[in-house]
mmCIF file of C-alpha atoms in Angstrom:
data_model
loop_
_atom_site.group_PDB
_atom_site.id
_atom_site.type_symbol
_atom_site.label_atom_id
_atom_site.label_comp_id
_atom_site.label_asym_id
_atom_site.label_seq_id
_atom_site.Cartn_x
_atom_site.Cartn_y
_atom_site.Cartn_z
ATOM 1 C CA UNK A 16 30.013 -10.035 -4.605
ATOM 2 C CA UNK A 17 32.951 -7.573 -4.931
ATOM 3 C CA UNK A 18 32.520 -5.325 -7.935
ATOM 4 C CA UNK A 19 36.345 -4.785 -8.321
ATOM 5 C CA UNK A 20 38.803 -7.223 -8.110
ATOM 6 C CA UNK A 21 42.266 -6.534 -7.599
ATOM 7 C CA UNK A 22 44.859 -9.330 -9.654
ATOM 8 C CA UNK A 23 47.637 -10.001 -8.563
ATOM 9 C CA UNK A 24 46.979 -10.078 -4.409
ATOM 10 C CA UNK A 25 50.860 -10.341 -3.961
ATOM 11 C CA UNK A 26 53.368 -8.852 -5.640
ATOM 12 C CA UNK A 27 56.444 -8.189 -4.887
ATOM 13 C CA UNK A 28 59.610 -6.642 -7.091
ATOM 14 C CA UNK A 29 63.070 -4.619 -7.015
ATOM 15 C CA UNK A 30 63.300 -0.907 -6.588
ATOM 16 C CA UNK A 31 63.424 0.816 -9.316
ATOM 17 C CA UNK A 32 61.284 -2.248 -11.652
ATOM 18 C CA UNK A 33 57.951 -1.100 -12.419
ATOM 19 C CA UNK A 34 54.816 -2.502 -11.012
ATOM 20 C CA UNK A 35 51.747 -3.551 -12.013
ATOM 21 C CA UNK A 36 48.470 -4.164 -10.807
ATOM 22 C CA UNK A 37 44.693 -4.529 -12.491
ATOM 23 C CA UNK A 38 41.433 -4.518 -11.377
ATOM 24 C CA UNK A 39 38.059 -5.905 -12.886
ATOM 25 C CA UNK A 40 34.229 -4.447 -12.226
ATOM 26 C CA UNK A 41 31.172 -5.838 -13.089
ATOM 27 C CA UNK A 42 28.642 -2.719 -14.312
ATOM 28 C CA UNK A 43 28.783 0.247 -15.681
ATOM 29 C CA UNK A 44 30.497 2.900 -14.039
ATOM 30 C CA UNK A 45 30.829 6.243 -14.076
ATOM 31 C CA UNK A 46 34.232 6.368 -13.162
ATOM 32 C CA UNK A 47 36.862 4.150 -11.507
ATOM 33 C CA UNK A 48 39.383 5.274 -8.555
ATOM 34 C CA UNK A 49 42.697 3.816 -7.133
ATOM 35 C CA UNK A 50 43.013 4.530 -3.533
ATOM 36 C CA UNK A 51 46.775 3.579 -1.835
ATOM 37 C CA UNK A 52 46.685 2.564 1.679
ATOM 38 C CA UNK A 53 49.954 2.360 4.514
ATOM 39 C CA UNK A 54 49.911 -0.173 6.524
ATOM 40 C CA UNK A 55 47.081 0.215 9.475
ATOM 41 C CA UNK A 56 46.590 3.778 7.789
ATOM 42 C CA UNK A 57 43.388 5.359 5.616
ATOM 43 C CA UNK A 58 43.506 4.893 1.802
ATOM 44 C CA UNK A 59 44.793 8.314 0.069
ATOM 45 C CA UNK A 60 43.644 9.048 -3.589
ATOM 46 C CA UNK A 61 45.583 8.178 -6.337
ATOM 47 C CA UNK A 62 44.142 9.192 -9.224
ATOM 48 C CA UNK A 63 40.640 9.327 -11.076
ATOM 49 C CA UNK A 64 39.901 8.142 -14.380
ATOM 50 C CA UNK A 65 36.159 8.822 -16.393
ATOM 51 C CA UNK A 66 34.453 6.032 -18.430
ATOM 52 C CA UNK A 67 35.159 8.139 -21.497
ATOM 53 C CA UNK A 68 39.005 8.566 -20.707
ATOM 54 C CA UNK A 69 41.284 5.688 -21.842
ATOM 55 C CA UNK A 70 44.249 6.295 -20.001
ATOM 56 C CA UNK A 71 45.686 9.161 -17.471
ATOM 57 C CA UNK A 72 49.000 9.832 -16.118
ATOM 58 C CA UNK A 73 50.233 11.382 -12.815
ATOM 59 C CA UNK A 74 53.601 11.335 -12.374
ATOM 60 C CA UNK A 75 55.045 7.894 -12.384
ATOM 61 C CA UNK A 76 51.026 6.520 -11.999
ATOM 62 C CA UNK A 77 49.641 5.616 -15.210
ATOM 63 C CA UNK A 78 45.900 4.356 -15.615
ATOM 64 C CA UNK A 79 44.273 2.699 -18.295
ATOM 65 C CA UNK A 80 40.313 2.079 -18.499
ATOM 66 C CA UNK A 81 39.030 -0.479 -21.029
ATOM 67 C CA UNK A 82 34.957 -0.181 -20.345
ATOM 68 C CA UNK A 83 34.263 -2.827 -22.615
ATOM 69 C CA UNK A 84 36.524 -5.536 -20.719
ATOM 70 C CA UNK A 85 35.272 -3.676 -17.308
ATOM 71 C CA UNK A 86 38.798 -4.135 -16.681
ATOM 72 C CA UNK A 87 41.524 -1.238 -15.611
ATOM 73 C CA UNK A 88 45.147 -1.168 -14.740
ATOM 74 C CA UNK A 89 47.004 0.803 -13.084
ATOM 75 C CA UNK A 90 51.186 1.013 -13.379
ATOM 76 C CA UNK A 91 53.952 2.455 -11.117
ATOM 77 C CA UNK A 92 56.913 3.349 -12.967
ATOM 78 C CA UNK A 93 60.491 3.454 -11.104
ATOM 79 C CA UNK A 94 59.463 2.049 -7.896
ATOM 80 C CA UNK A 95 60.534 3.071 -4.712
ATOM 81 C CA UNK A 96 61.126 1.202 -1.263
ATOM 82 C CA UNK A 97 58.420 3.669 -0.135
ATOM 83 C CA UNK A 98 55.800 2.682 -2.679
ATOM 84 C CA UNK A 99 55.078 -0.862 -0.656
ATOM 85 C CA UNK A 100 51.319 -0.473 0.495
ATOM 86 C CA UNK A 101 48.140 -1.690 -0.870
ATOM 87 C CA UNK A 102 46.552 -0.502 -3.755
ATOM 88 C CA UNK A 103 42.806 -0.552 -4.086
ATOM 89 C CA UNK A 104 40.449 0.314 -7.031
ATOM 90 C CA UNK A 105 36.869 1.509 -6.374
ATOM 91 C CA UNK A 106 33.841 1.812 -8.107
ATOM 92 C CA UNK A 107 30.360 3.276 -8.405
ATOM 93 C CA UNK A 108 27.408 1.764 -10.527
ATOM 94 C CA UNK A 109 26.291 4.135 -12.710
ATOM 95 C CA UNK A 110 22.972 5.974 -10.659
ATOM 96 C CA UNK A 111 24.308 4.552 -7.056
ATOM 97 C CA UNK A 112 26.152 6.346 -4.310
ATOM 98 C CA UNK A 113 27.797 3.177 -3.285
ATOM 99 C CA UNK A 114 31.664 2.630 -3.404
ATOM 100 C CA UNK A 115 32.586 -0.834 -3.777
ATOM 101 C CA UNK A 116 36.156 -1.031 -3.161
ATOM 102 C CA UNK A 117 38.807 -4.363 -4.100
ATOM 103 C CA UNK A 118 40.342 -6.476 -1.875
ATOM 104 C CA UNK A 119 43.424 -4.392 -2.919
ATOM 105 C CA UNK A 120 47.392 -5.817 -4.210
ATOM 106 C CA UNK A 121 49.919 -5.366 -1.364
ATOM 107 C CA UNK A 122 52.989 -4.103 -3.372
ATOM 108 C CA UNK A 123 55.848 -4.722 -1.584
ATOM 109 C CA UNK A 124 59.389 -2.822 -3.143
ATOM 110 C CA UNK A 125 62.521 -4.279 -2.279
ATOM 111 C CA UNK A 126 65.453 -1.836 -1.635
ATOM 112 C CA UNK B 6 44.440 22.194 8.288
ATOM 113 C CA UNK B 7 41.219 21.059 6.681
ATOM 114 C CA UNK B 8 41.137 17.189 7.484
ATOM 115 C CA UNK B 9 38.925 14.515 8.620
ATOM 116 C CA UNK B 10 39.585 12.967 12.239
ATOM 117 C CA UNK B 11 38.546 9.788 13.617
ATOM 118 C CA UNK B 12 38.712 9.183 17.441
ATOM 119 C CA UNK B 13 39.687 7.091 18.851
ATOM 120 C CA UNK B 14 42.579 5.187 16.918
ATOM 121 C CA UNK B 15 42.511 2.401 19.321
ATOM 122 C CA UNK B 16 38.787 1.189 20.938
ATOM 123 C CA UNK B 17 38.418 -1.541 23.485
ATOM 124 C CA UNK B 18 35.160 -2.819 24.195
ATOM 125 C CA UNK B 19 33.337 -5.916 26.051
ATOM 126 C CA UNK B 20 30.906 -7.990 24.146
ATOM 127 C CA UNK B 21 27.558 -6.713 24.712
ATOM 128 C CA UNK B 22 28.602 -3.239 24.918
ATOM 129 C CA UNK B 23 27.344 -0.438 22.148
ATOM 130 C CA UNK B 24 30.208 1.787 21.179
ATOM 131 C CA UNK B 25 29.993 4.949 19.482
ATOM 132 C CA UNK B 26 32.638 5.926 16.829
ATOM 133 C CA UNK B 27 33.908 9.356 16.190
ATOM 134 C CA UNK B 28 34.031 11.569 12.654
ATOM 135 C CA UNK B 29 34.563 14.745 11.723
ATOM 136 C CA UNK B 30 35.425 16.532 9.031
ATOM 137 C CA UNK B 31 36.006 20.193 8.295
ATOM 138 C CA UNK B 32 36.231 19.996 4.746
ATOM 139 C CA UNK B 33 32.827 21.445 4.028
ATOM 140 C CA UNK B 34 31.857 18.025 2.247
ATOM 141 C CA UNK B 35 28.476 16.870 1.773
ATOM 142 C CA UNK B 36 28.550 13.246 1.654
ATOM 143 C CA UNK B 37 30.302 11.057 4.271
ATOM 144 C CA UNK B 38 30.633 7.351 4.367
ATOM 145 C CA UNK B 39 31.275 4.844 6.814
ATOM 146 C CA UNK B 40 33.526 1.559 6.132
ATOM 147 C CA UNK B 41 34.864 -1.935 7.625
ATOM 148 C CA UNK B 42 38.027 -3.270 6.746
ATOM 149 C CA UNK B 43 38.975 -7.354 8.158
ATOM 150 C CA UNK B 44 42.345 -8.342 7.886
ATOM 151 C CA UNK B 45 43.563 -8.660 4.251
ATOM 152 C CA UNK B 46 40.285 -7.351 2.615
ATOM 153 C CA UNK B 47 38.804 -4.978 1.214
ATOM 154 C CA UNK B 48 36.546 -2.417 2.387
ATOM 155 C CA UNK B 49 33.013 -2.772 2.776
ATOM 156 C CA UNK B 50 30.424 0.022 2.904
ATOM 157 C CA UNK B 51 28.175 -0.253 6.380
ATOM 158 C CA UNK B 52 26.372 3.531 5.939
ATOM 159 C CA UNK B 53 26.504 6.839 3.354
ATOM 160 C CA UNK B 54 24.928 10.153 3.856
ATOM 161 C CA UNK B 55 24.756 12.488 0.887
ATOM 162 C CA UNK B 56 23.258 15.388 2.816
ATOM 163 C CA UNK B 57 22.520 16.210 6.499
ATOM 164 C CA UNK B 58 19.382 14.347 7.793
ATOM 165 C CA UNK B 59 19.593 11.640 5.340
ATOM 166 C CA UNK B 60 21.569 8.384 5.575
ATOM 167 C CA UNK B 61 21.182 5.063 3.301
ATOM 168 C CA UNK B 62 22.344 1.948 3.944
ATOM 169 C CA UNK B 63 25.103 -0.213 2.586
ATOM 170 C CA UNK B 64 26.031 -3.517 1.909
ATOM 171 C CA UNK B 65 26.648 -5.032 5.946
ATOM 172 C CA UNK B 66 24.334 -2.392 8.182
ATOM 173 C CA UNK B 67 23.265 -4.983 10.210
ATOM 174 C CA UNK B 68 23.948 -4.036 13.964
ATOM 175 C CA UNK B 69 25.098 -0.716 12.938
ATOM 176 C CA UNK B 70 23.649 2.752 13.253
ATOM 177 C CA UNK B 71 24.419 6.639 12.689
ATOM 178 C CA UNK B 72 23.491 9.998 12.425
ATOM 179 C CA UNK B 73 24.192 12.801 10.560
ATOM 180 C CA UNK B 74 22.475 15.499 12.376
ATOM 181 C CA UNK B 75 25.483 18.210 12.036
ATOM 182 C CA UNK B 76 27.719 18.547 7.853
ATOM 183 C CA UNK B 77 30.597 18.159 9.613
ATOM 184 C CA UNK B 78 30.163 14.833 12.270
ATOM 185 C CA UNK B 79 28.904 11.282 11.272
ATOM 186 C CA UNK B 80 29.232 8.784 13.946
ATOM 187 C CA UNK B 81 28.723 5.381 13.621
ATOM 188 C CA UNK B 82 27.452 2.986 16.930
ATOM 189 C CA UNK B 83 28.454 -0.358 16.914
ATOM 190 C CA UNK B 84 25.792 -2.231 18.885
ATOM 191 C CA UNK B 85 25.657 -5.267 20.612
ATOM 192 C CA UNK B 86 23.506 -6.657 18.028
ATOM 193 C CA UNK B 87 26.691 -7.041 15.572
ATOM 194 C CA UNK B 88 28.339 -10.264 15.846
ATOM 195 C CA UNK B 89 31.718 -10.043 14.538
ATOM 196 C CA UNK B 90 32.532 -6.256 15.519
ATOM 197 C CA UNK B 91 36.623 -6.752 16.022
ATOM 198 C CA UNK B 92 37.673 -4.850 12.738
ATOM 199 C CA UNK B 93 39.382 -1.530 11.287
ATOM 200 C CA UNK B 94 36.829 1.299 10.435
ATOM 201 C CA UNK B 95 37.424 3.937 8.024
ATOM 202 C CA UNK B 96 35.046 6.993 7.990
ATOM 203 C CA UNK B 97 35.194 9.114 4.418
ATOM 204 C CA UNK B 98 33.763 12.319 2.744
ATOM 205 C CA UNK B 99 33.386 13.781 -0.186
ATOM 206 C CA UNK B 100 31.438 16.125 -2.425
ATOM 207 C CA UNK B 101 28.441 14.513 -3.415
ATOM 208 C CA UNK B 102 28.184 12.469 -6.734
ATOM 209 C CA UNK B 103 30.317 10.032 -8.516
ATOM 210 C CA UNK B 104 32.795 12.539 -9.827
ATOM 211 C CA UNK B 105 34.849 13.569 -6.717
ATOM 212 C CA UNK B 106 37.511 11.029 -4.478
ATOM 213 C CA UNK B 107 37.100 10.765 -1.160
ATOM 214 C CA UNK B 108 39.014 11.570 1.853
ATOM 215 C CA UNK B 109 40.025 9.310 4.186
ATOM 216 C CA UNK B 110 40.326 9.780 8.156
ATOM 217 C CA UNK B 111 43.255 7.132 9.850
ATOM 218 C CA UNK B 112 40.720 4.826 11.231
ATOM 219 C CA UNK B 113 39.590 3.463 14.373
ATOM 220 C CA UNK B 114 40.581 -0.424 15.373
ATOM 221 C CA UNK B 115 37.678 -1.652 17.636
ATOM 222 C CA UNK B 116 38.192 -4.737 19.667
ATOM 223 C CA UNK B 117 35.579 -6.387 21.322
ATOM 224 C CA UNK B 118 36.123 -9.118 23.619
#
């Protein structure tokens, strides 16, 4: 089974609302990532947050981790038309090598 | 430019045929990784390597193979033994261990017929 989970698969809103998106794992992790993806494209790095960091910022990304919930969101302030891809969290178990990446939340921003 | 290239974007193949996929990457990265995306899913990890010589297997290996003989190449062969091989697949690197994200070459889409 998937060890993240992307909620909502859809979502679609206004430019300029915000957006967001959340993601739910299974173990313990080291860290969690959010990866964006363009349509038929590779997935570019968003941002990293560590199990012992509660929230990070980067520009108009902001992250949250909650490790006991296993659960993190991730929120895109002042959206643009040319935010609309798919966002995907990954994760590592804690000891493992293995990425195990969502089945993502295709953002779509309206002009 | 440091990157990581995939060739080719587009791959036709018969059913029956093996057919060998193309990374590199010159960003002096120890760990590579090799993944399948289906239409409106996720990805899912097929082989890692963490150091030349050494490859591990992930979660859907089956009728899959690689190599990592050289840092900077990992191909991955698609052999006739895989039974649903039409898909989108991403080749990655990093620096080894959790800590570091992982670049992302554009992808090859492989159609068999």
């Amino acid at each position: 089974s998937q060890q993240g989970e992307e909620d909502p698969q859809a979502l679609s809103i206004q430019e300029g609302e915000n957006a967001t998106m959340n993601c739910s794992y299974k173990t313990s992790i080291n860290n969690l990532q959010w990866y964006r993806q363009n349509s038929g494209r590779g997935l570019v790095h968003l941002i990293l947050i560590r199990s012992n960091e509660r929230e990070k910022h980067s520009g108009r990304l902001r992250v949250t981790l909650d490790t006991s919930k296993k659960s993190s969101s991730l929120l895109i302030t002042a959206s643009r038309a040319a935010d609309t891809a798919s966002y995907f969290c990954a994760t590592a178990a804690s000891g493992t090598y293995k990425y195990i990446f969502g089945t993502g939340t295709r953002l779509k921003v309206l002009a | 430019d440091g990157g990581i290239t995939q060739s080719p974007k587009y791959l036709f193949r018969k059913e029956g045929q093996n057919v060998t996929l193309s990374c590199e990457q010159n960003l002096n990265h120890d760990a590579m990784y090799w993944y399948r995306q289906d239409p409106g899913q996720g990805l899912r990890l097929i082989y890692y390597s963490q150091i030349v010589n050494d490859f591990q297997k992930g979660d859907i290996a089956e009728g899959y193979s690689v190599s990592r003989e050289k840092k900077e190449s990992f191909p991955l062969t698609v052999t006739s033994a895989q039974k649903n091989p039409t898909a989108f697949y991403l080749c990655a690197s990093s620096y080894p261990g959790q800590t570091y994200e992982q670049y992302f070459g554009p992808g090859t889409r492989l159609t068999v017929t």
